[in-house]
Short mmCIF file of C-alpha atoms in Angstrom, two decimals:
data_model
loop_
_atom_site.label_atom_id
_atom_site.label_comp_id
_atom_site.label_asym_id
_atom_site.label_seq_id
_atom_site.Cartn_x
_atom_site.Cartn_y
_atom_site.Cartn_z
CA UNK A 771 101.00 125.10 134.15
CA UNK A 772 104.54 124.83 133.04
CA UNK A 773 107.56 124.95 135.19
CA UNK A 774 110.45 126.87 133.08
CA UNK A 775 113.55 127.06 135.37
CA UNK A 776 114.85 127.45 138.87
CA UNK A 777 117.49 130.09 140.02
CA UNK A 778 119.61 130.52 143.10
CA UNK A 779 121.32 133.90 143.78
CA UNK A 780 122.58 135.44 146.96
CA UNK A 781 121.29 132.41 148.98
CA UNK A 782 117.72 133.13 147.78
CA UNK A 783 115.91 130.50 145.57
CA UNK A 784 112.92 131.30 143.52
CA UNK A 785 111.22 129.14 140.75
CA UNK A 786 109.85 130.99 137.65
CA UNK A 787 106.55 129.64 136.46
CA UNK A 788 104.14 130.56 133.55
CA UNK A 789 100.60 129.47 132.82
CA UNK A 790 99.85 128.47 129.25
CA UNK A 791 96.49 127.30 128.15
CA UNK A 792 96.08 126.13 124.60
CA UNK A 793 93.12 125.49 122.24
CA UNK A 794 93.25 124.20 118.65
CA UNK A 795 90.42 123.28 116.44
CA UNK A 796 90.43 122.04 112.67
CA UNK A 797 87.92 120.93 110.16
CA UNK A 798 88.30 119.60 106.79
CA UNK A 799 85.21 119.73 104.47
CA UNK A 800 84.92 117.48 101.49
CA UNK A 801 88.60 116.86 101.33
CA UNK A 802 88.94 120.28 99.73
CA UNK A 803 88.39 123.05 102.35
CA UNK A 804 90.80 123.26 105.53
CA UNK A 805 90.40 125.58 108.39
CA UNK A 806 92.38 125.65 111.60
CA UNK A 807 91.97 128.00 114.68
CA UNK A 808 94.46 128.12 117.64
CA UNK A 809 94.27 130.07 120.79
CA UNK A 810 96.71 130.53 123.61
CA UNK A 811 96.07 132.05 126.86
CA UNK A 812 99.20 132.95 128.73
CA UNK A 813 100.36 134.67 131.97
CA UNK A 814 103.62 135.83 133.27
CA UNK A 815 104.72 137.14 136.69
CA UNK A 816 106.96 139.71 134.84
CA UNK A 817 104.23 142.12 134.42
CA UNK A 818 101.82 143.97 136.95
CA UNK A 819 98.52 142.26 137.70
CA UNK A 820 96.43 144.22 135.26
CA UNK A 821 98.81 143.08 132.42
CA UNK A 822 99.77 139.65 133.47
CA UNK A 823 97.42 137.84 131.12
CA UNK A 824 97.51 137.60 127.34
CA UNK A 825 95.95 135.96 124.62
CA UNK A 826 97.34 134.85 121.32
CA UNK A 827 94.92 133.79 118.51
CA UNK A 828 95.88 132.32 115.04
CA UNK A 829 93.82 131.20 112.00
CA UNK A 830 94.80 129.12 108.96
CA UNK A 831 92.81 128.35 105.93
CA UNK A 832 93.74 125.81 103.02
CA UNK A 833 92.13 125.12 99.62
CA UNK A 834 93.18 121.79 97.87
CA UNK A 835 92.24 122.97 94.36
CA UNK A 836 93.21 119.43 92.72
CA UNK A 837 90.28 117.90 94.53
CA UNK A 838 87.94 120.05 92.60
CA UNK A 839 86.09 118.67 89.67
CA UNK A 840 87.51 121.00 87.03
CA UNK A 841 91.05 119.74 87.86
CA UNK A 842 90.54 116.04 88.49
CA UNK A 843 90.72 115.37 84.85
CA UNK A 844 94.05 117.17 84.39
CA UNK A 845 96.39 114.06 85.02
CA UNK A 846 99.75 116.17 85.20
CA UNK A 847 98.40 117.79 88.18
CA UNK A 848 98.84 115.31 91.14
CA UNK A 849 98.11 117.86 93.99
CA UNK A 850 97.61 121.46 94.16
CA UNK A 851 97.10 123.49 97.27
CA UNK A 852 96.65 127.21 98.32
CA UNK A 853 97.21 128.06 101.99
CA UNK A 854 97.19 131.01 104.20
CA UNK A 855 97.59 131.89 107.94
CA UNK A 856 97.59 134.80 110.29
CA UNK A 857 98.34 134.86 114.00
CA UNK A 858 99.59 136.91 116.91
CA UNK A 859 102.16 135.41 119.51
CA UNK A 860 103.13 137.05 122.72
CA UNK A 861 106.32 136.66 124.91
CA UNK A 862 107.48 138.14 128.33
CA UNK A 863 111.33 137.79 127.10
CA UNK A 864 112.78 140.48 125.02
CA UNK A 865 116.05 140.19 123.36
CA UNK A 866 118.09 142.73 125.47
CA UNK A 867 116.17 142.26 128.69
CA UNK A 868 114.66 139.91 131.27
CA UNK A 869 113.55 141.42 134.32
CA UNK A 870 110.58 140.78 136.61
CA UNK A 871 110.11 144.30 138.08
CA UNK A 872 110.10 146.80 135.48
CA UNK A 873 106.63 147.86 136.60
CA UNK A 874 107.88 149.13 139.90
CA UNK A 875 110.20 151.88 141.22
CA UNK A 876 113.44 150.58 142.47
CA UNK A 877 115.66 152.51 145.02
CA UNK A 878 119.18 151.88 146.35
CA UNK A 879 121.07 153.53 149.26
CA UNK A 880 123.93 155.27 147.81
CA UNK A 881 125.96 158.38 148.23
CA UNK A 882 125.68 160.89 151.23
CA UNK A 883 124.76 164.51 151.87
CA UNK A 884 125.72 166.83 154.62
CA UNK A 885 123.31 169.17 156.61
CA UNK A 886 123.06 171.20 159.78
CA UNK A 887 126.21 170.64 161.66
CA UNK A 888 128.01 168.61 158.87
CA UNK A 889 126.69 165.15 159.91
CA UNK A 890 126.48 162.94 156.95
CA UNK A 891 123.42 160.90 155.96
CA UNK A 892 122.88 158.21 153.48
CA UNK A 893 120.31 159.02 150.72
CA UNK A 894 118.07 157.19 148.69
CA UNK A 895 118.59 156.90 144.87
CA UNK A 896 115.93 156.00 142.22
CA UNK A 897 117.66 153.35 140.02
CA UNK A 898 114.50 152.53 137.96
CA UNK A 899 111.14 154.27 137.40
CA UNK A 900 108.40 151.57 137.22
CA UNK A 901 105.81 151.42 134.36
CA UNK A 902 102.64 149.75 135.38
CA UNK A 903 101.48 149.59 131.58
CA UNK A 904 104.56 147.67 130.54
CA UNK A 905 103.24 144.38 128.89
CA UNK A 906 103.95 141.55 126.31
CA UNK A 907 106.35 141.72 123.38
CA UNK A 908 104.11 140.59 120.45
CA UNK A 909 104.58 139.18 116.93
CA UNK A 910 101.98 139.32 114.10
CA UNK A 911 102.76 136.85 111.42
CA UNK A 912 101.16 136.56 108.04
CA UNK A 913 102.10 133.47 105.85
CA UNK A 914 100.63 132.47 102.37
CA UNK A 915 101.81 130.02 99.96
CA UNK A 916 101.30 127.25 97.29
CA UNK A 917 101.93 123.58 97.13
CA UNK A 918 101.83 121.40 94.10
CA UNK A 919 103.04 117.91 92.86
CA UNK A 920 103.14 117.38 89.28
CA UNK A 921 103.67 114.64 86.44
CA UNK A 922 102.96 111.73 88.74
CA UNK A 923 105.19 113.00 91.56
CA UNK A 924 108.15 113.62 89.45
CA UNK A 925 108.20 117.30 90.30
CA UNK A 926 107.33 118.97 93.75
CA UNK A 927 107.18 122.74 94.35
CA UNK A 928 106.28 124.84 97.30
CA UNK A 929 106.53 128.61 97.48
CA UNK A 930 105.76 130.68 100.75
CA UNK A 931 105.59 134.43 101.43
CA UNK A 932 105.94 135.56 104.91
CA UNK A 933 105.63 139.00 106.84
CA UNK A 934 106.50 139.22 110.42
CA UNK A 935 105.88 142.45 112.61
CA UNK A 936 107.48 142.29 116.14
CA UNK A 937 106.14 145.16 118.10
CA UNK A 938 105.86 146.58 121.66
CA UNK A 939 109.62 145.75 122.06
CA UNK A 940 110.76 146.77 125.64
CA UNK A 941 113.21 149.62 125.66
CA UNK A 942 113.99 153.09 127.40
CA UNK A 943 113.39 156.10 125.27
CA UNK A 944 116.60 157.77 126.21
CA UNK A 945 116.46 160.09 123.29
CA UNK A 946 113.11 161.57 124.28
CA UNK A 947 114.89 163.47 127.24
CA UNK A 948 118.05 165.95 126.85
CA UNK A 949 121.19 164.76 128.43
CA UNK A 950 121.38 167.69 130.80
CA UNK A 951 118.61 166.06 132.87
CA UNK A 952 121.08 163.63 134.19
CA UNK A 953 121.36 160.00 133.35
CA UNK A 954 118.69 157.68 132.39
CA UNK A 955 117.38 155.90 135.58
CA UNK A 956 114.53 158.30 135.74
CA UNK A 957 113.36 156.94 132.50
CA UNK A 958 111.05 154.00 132.51
CA UNK A 959 111.03 151.07 130.47
CA UNK A 960 108.11 150.99 127.79
CA UNK A 961 106.57 149.00 124.94
CA UNK A 962 107.69 151.04 121.95
CA UNK A 963 110.06 149.67 119.27
CA UNK A 964 108.89 147.78 116.17
CA UNK A 965 110.71 145.79 113.40
CA UNK A 966 109.36 143.72 110.38
CA UNK A 967 110.78 140.71 108.82
CA UNK A 968 109.58 139.95 105.35
CA UNK A 969 110.50 137.50 102.24
CA UNK A 970 109.86 134.42 100.73
CA UNK A 971 111.20 130.70 100.60
CA UNK A 972 110.83 128.30 97.69
CA UNK A 973 111.54 124.54 97.44
CA UNK A 974 111.59 122.54 94.08
CA UNK A 975 112.18 118.90 94.13
CA UNK A 976 112.75 116.64 91.10
CA UNK A 977 112.82 112.76 91.15
CA UNK A 978 113.07 110.59 87.96
CA UNK A 979 114.06 107.27 87.02
CA UNK A 980 115.82 106.70 83.62
CA UNK A 981 116.58 103.04 83.09
CA UNK A 982 119.36 102.10 85.53
CA UNK A 983 119.66 105.73 86.30
CA UNK A 984 117.90 107.77 89.06
CA UNK A 985 118.03 111.32 89.47
CA UNK A 986 117.05 113.34 92.40
CA UNK A 987 117.41 117.16 92.97
CA UNK A 988 116.39 119.38 95.69
CA UNK A 989 116.77 123.22 95.35
CA UNK A 990 115.71 125.69 97.77
CA UNK A 991 116.05 129.37 98.21
CA UNK A 992 115.29 131.69 101.04
CA UNK A 993 115.00 135.63 100.77
CA UNK A 994 114.91 137.55 104.05
CA UNK A 995 114.85 141.48 104.46
CA UNK A 996 114.81 142.67 108.24
CA UNK A 997 113.80 146.38 108.66
CA UNK A 998 113.51 148.74 111.67
CA UNK A 999 110.18 150.30 111.44
CA UNK A 1000 110.01 152.10 114.62
CA UNK A 1001 113.06 152.90 116.99
CA UNK A 1002 113.81 155.33 119.61
CA UNK A 1003 116.21 158.04 117.94
CA UNK A 1004 116.92 161.63 117.46
CA UNK A 1005 115.17 163.35 114.60
CA UNK A 1006 118.02 164.70 112.50
CA UNK A 1007 115.63 166.80 110.26
CA UNK A 1008 115.27 167.42 106.69
CA UNK A 1009 118.40 166.74 104.38
CA UNK A 1010 119.88 164.31 107.08
CA UNK A 1011 117.40 161.17 106.62
CA UNK A 1012 120.39 159.33 105.76
CA UNK A 1013 121.35 159.17 109.37
CA UNK A 1014 118.00 157.99 110.49
CA UNK A 1015 118.04 154.22 111.60
CA UNK A 1016 114.27 153.93 111.31
CA UNK A 1017 113.32 152.51 108.02
CA UNK A 1018 116.71 151.14 107.41
CA UNK A 1019 117.47 147.32 107.83
CA UNK A 1020 118.42 145.78 111.28
CA UNK A 1021 121.83 144.60 110.25
CA UNK A 1022 123.04 147.82 108.50
CA UNK A 1023 126.72 148.72 108.31
CA UNK A 1024 127.15 152.23 108.98
CA UNK A 1025 130.12 154.09 107.52
CA UNK A 1026 131.40 157.04 105.48
CA UNK A 1027 131.20 157.14 101.77
CA UNK A 1028 134.79 157.02 100.05
CA UNK A 1029 135.50 159.43 97.28
CA UNK A 1030 139.12 158.49 96.10
CA UNK A 1031 142.37 159.46 97.54
CA UNK A 1032 143.49 163.00 98.49
CA UNK A 1033 145.58 164.83 96.03
CA UNK A 1034 148.40 167.07 97.18
CA UNK A 1035 146.44 170.16 95.77
CA UNK A 1036 143.35 169.04 97.98
CA UNK A 1037 145.75 168.96 100.92
CA UNK A 1038 146.95 172.41 100.21
CA UNK A 1039 143.45 173.60 100.10
CA UNK A 1040 142.54 171.87 103.26
CA UNK A 1041 145.56 173.37 105.04
CA UNK A 1042 144.49 176.77 103.95
CA UNK A 1043 142.08 178.27 106.52
CA UNK A 1044 140.73 180.69 103.95
CA UNK A 1045 139.86 177.99 101.47
CA UNK A 1046 136.27 176.62 101.71
CA UNK A 1047 136.16 174.38 98.41
CA UNK A 1048 137.53 171.37 100.08
CA UNK A 1049 135.69 169.93 103.02
CA UNK A 1050 138.08 169.51 105.99
CA UNK A 1051 138.08 165.93 107.83
CA UNK A 1052 137.70 165.70 111.66
CA UNK A 1053 139.54 162.57 112.07
CA UNK A 1054 143.15 164.00 112.35
CA UNK A 1055 145.80 165.32 109.91
CA UNK A 1056 145.48 163.96 106.35
CA UNK A 1057 148.15 163.85 103.63
CA UNK A 1058 148.29 163.09 99.81
CA UNK A 1059 147.13 159.56 99.44
CA UNK A 1060 144.73 159.09 102.34
CA UNK A 1061 141.17 158.34 101.75
CA UNK A 1062 138.82 161.11 101.04
CA UNK A 1063 135.15 161.03 102.08
CA UNK A 1064 131.83 162.54 100.76
CA UNK A 1065 130.55 165.46 102.72
CA UNK A 1066 126.82 164.42 102.97
CA UNK A 1067 125.61 167.07 105.10
CA UNK A 1068 127.51 169.91 103.12
CA UNK A 1069 128.76 171.74 106.27
CA UNK A 1070 132.43 171.62 104.98
CA UNK A 1071 133.26 169.35 107.86
CA UNK A 1072 133.74 165.51 107.29
CA UNK A 1073 132.89 163.72 110.64
CA UNK A 1074 130.54 161.08 112.10
CA UNK A 1075 127.58 163.02 110.97
CA UNK A 1076 128.42 162.05 107.33
CA UNK A 1077 127.96 158.41 108.23
CA UNK A 1078 125.19 156.26 106.50
CA UNK A 1079 124.02 152.82 105.84
CA UNK A 1080 126.38 151.43 103.28
CA UNK A 1081 125.80 147.72 103.29
CA UNK A 1082 124.41 144.88 105.58
CA UNK A 1083 125.88 141.92 107.52
CA UNK A 1084 123.48 139.16 106.81
CA UNK A 1085 122.67 137.56 103.44
CA UNK A 1086 119.43 138.41 101.56
CA UNK A 1087 119.35 135.23 99.63
CA UNK A 1088 120.31 131.70 100.82
CA UNK A 1089 120.49 128.84 98.40
CA UNK A 1090 120.70 125.13 98.67
CA UNK A 1091 121.18 122.36 96.13
CA UNK A 1092 121.33 118.46 97.09
CA UNK A 1093 121.89 116.27 93.94
CA UNK A 1094 122.07 112.40 93.99
CA UNK A 1095 122.66 110.50 90.96
CA UNK A 1096 122.15 106.73 91.35
CA UNK A 1097 123.51 104.16 88.74
CA UNK A 1098 122.68 100.45 89.60
CA UNK A 1099 124.91 100.20 93.00
CA UNK A 1100 126.74 103.50 92.62
CA UNK A 1101 125.59 106.58 94.21
CA UNK A 1102 126.84 110.09 93.95
CA UNK A 1103 125.66 112.88 96.40
CA UNK A 1104 126.64 116.58 96.11
CA UNK A 1105 125.54 119.34 98.32
CA UNK A 1106 125.91 122.84 97.20
CA UNK A 1107 125.28 126.13 99.14
CA UNK A 1108 125.41 129.88 98.20
CA UNK A 1109 124.49 133.33 99.88
CA UNK A 1110 124.29 136.47 98.31
CA UNK A 1111 123.36 140.06 99.10
CA UNK A 1112 125.70 140.72 102.06
CA UNK A 1113 128.82 142.69 102.89
CA UNK A 1114 131.64 143.00 105.35
CA UNK A 1115 134.10 145.55 106.45
CA UNK A 1116 137.69 144.51 105.61
CA UNK A 1117 139.09 145.97 108.97
CA UNK A 1118 141.36 143.18 110.02
CA UNK A 1119 145.32 143.12 110.21
CA UNK A 1120 145.54 141.90 106.83
CA UNK A 1121 143.85 145.12 105.31
CA UNK A 1122 144.49 147.80 108.08
CA UNK A 1123 148.25 147.58 108.23
CA UNK A 1124 150.82 150.09 109.71
CA UNK A 1125 153.96 150.22 111.81
CA UNK A 1126 155.79 147.05 112.21
CA UNK A 1127 152.83 144.75 111.13
CA UNK A 1128 153.38 142.29 108.75
CA UNK A 1129 152.82 143.75 105.14
CA UNK A 1130 150.83 141.59 102.55
CA UNK A 1131 152.04 141.58 98.83
CA UNK A 1132 149.16 143.28 97.54
CA UNK A 1133 150.42 146.55 99.11
CA UNK A 1134 152.51 147.07 96.13
CA UNK A 1135 149.52 148.82 94.87
CA UNK A 1136 149.46 151.26 97.52
CA UNK A 1137 149.59 155.07 96.88
CA UNK A 1138 153.04 156.29 96.46
CA UNK A 1139 154.71 159.32 94.90
CA UNK A 1140 158.54 159.74 95.05
CA UNK A 1141 159.78 161.57 91.77
CA UNK A 1142 163.48 160.95 92.82
CA UNK A 1143 162.97 157.13 92.99
CA UNK A 1144 160.82 157.50 89.73
CA UNK A 1145 157.90 155.89 91.94
CA UNK A 1146 154.33 157.17 90.96
CA UNK A 1147 151.31 155.18 91.52
CA UNK A 1148 148.79 158.11 92.09
CA UNK A 1149 146.74 157.17 89.30
CA UNK A 1150 146.62 153.47 89.74
CA UNK A 1151 146.80 153.10 93.61
CA UNK A 1152 144.34 150.71 95.04
CA UNK A 1153 145.37 151.33 98.74
CA UNK A 1154 146.17 154.51 100.66
CA UNK A 1155 149.39 155.56 101.78
CA UNK A 1156 151.42 153.43 104.18
CA UNK A 1157 152.07 155.05 107.57
CA UNK A 1158 153.99 154.13 110.66
CA UNK A 1159 150.99 155.19 112.79
CA UNK A 1160 147.43 153.83 113.21
CA UNK A 1161 145.70 156.20 110.73
CA UNK A 1162 142.49 157.49 112.48
CA UNK A 1163 141.29 158.86 108.98
CA UNK A 1164 141.79 155.77 106.83
CA UNK A 1165 141.07 152.89 109.30
CA UNK A 1166 137.29 153.61 109.83
CA UNK A 1167 134.21 152.07 108.48
CA UNK A 1168 133.54 153.27 104.91
CA UNK A 1169 132.68 152.06 101.40
CA UNK A 1170 136.52 151.99 100.64
CA UNK A 1171 136.82 148.75 102.75
CA UNK A 1172 133.30 147.41 101.90
CA UNK A 1173 133.51 144.13 100.04
CA UNK A 1174 130.71 141.75 99.08
CA UNK A 1175 130.63 138.43 100.71
CA UNK A 1176 128.69 136.38 98.19
CA UNK A 1177 129.84 132.92 97.64
CA UNK A 1178 129.08 129.44 96.42
CA UNK A 1179 130.43 126.35 98.27
CA UNK A 1180 130.38 122.39 98.01
CA UNK A 1181 130.15 121.60 101.68
CA UNK A 1182 130.01 117.84 100.97
CA UNK A 1183 130.41 115.41 98.16
CA UNK A 1184 130.30 111.43 98.46
CA UNK A 1185 130.65 108.62 96.19
CA UNK A 1186 128.93 105.22 97.77
CA UNK A 1187 129.17 101.76 96.28
CA UNK A 1188 126.64 99.26 97.85
CA UNK A 1189 127.61 95.51 97.40
CA UNK A 1190 124.56 93.56 95.66
CA UNK A 1191 122.47 91.62 98.01
CA UNK A 1192 122.82 88.36 96.25
CA UNK A 1193 126.82 88.52 97.24
CA UNK A 1194 125.84 89.17 100.85
CA UNK A 1195 123.60 86.24 101.45
CA UNK A 1196 126.49 83.77 102.13
CA UNK A 1197 128.45 85.98 104.56
CA UNK A 1198 125.30 86.90 106.87
CA UNK A 1199 125.07 90.59 105.94
CA UNK A 1200 122.08 92.42 105.10
CA UNK A 1201 123.84 95.28 103.56
CA UNK A 1202 127.55 96.43 102.92
CA UNK A 1203 128.74 99.71 101.30
CA UNK A 1204 131.84 101.60 100.82
CA UNK A 1205 132.21 105.18 100.53
CA UNK A 1206 134.59 108.15 100.08
CA UNK A 1207 133.56 111.73 101.09
CA UNK A 1208 135.11 115.09 101.02
CA UNK A 1209 133.94 117.89 103.44
CA UNK A 1210 134.39 121.54 102.52
CA UNK A 1211 135.70 120.71 99.06
CA UNK A 1212 135.25 124.25 97.44
CA UNK A 1213 134.37 127.73 98.05
CA UNK A 1214 134.16 130.36 95.32
CA UNK A 1215 133.83 134.18 95.98
CA UNK A 1216 135.31 137.63 95.70
CA UNK A 1217 136.22 137.77 99.21
CA UNK A 1218 139.50 136.25 99.66
CA UNK A 1219 138.64 135.26 103.25
CA UNK A 1220 135.62 133.25 102.18
CA UNK A 1221 137.83 131.61 99.47
CA UNK A 1222 140.44 130.52 101.96
CA UNK A 1223 137.89 129.73 104.66
CA UNK A 1224 139.76 131.97 106.95
CA UNK A 1225 137.92 133.09 110.02
CA UNK A 1226 138.38 133.17 113.80
CA UNK A 1227 139.81 129.69 113.56
CA UNK A 1228 141.06 127.50 110.67
CA UNK A 1229 138.65 125.75 108.55
CA UNK A 1230 139.15 122.17 107.80
CA UNK A 1231 138.96 120.26 104.40
CA UNK A 1232 138.22 116.53 105.55
CA UNK A 1233 138.72 113.46 103.55
CA UNK A 1234 136.91 110.29 104.73
CA UNK A 1235 136.71 106.72 103.39
CA UNK A 1236 134.58 104.29 105.30
CA UNK A 1237 132.40 101.24 105.06
CA UNK A 1238 128.67 100.58 106.49
CA UNK A 1239 127.67 97.05 107.23
CA UNK A 1240 124.27 95.83 108.47
CA UNK A 1241 123.83 92.41 109.90
#
């Protein structure tokens, strides 16, 4: 039995407890074949008595191929193993919710109504409809991989594929009922939503001695794609599949598709009530030089119904490189990192500029047309027209403001000199070294903010010189 935590609220003290019983058994046959079985019996007070217990099984298999007779004679292969596992886990805590009594009806006293001679009377309001069938949030995980060591342990490689399905997530299916039914309190929570994470990770390590030189390099890469496979939402019908969240990535950026800047001819057609050749924006008045968007549903109106997934906020690939070069008593360490496959909307005050805000130098490339002053950037503009007001048409999520956040950085580099041991014996030191280190040395990216390390607070580049002594 495990005691998780204790709470005090409104002078009531209660202790949260959970029961966990685990079993693990593994077997290795002939140093080649490995099998492991795990089981976890769990119980939680968050569910009704009928659903309070859950069982989570898992199984793993491994095959050490390098122990087989047909590979023992291959001296270049030190170790080779195939492995796979599949298991189920259960949790009583959902990302957006932690409530004990979702399986019970809950009422509050609230509001009054008059009857008879006008005497007021309190009434009871249903603030939660219970669901006796609500149960565990579950996850099924599949992992498969290979490990190998080659050339007398000079090269090591590990590659793993993973597929994780999280299902029975707890939510209210508010889109199942029309709004005229009045609020959502009558809708019970239920196990419904589902999402999938899949990808791979690989690690490659190289270690080799070349006389007085020793080289060690460790490169790793992780790929992750999260997808919403089941979600409570409206069905927008044929031709509007782009609006559905289901089947899209969890971290999608939703916005409009930009189609250049309006010309004066297009503005004239928008202002003509009889003209239907140019879709009319619903985000306020527009002028020449404002951002034009694609009418995805082809209803001649550009509005929120024309938004789609235009990017994602989390990287699809993460890379890391740790490089160490030793020469006698000198050691150079370099750490490199990179992320690719994600985006952001340039929506801060550096990009969305109007009124009396500070105007960056790049705005010389804004849209402008003034024949009297011989100013015409209509063909070369990379920024919409300037305005003294917050432009509700221009300043909204769209591909116009979408930028890639891919970057490469060197978070750390360090040079170390270790004094030879024979020079230390006379001064009672076991080791003594001097080092110089730089953190946040370099960042390369198309994104100006990533390159300058600008975020919610200033980033620091740190220089360190130090010594390390052992007695």
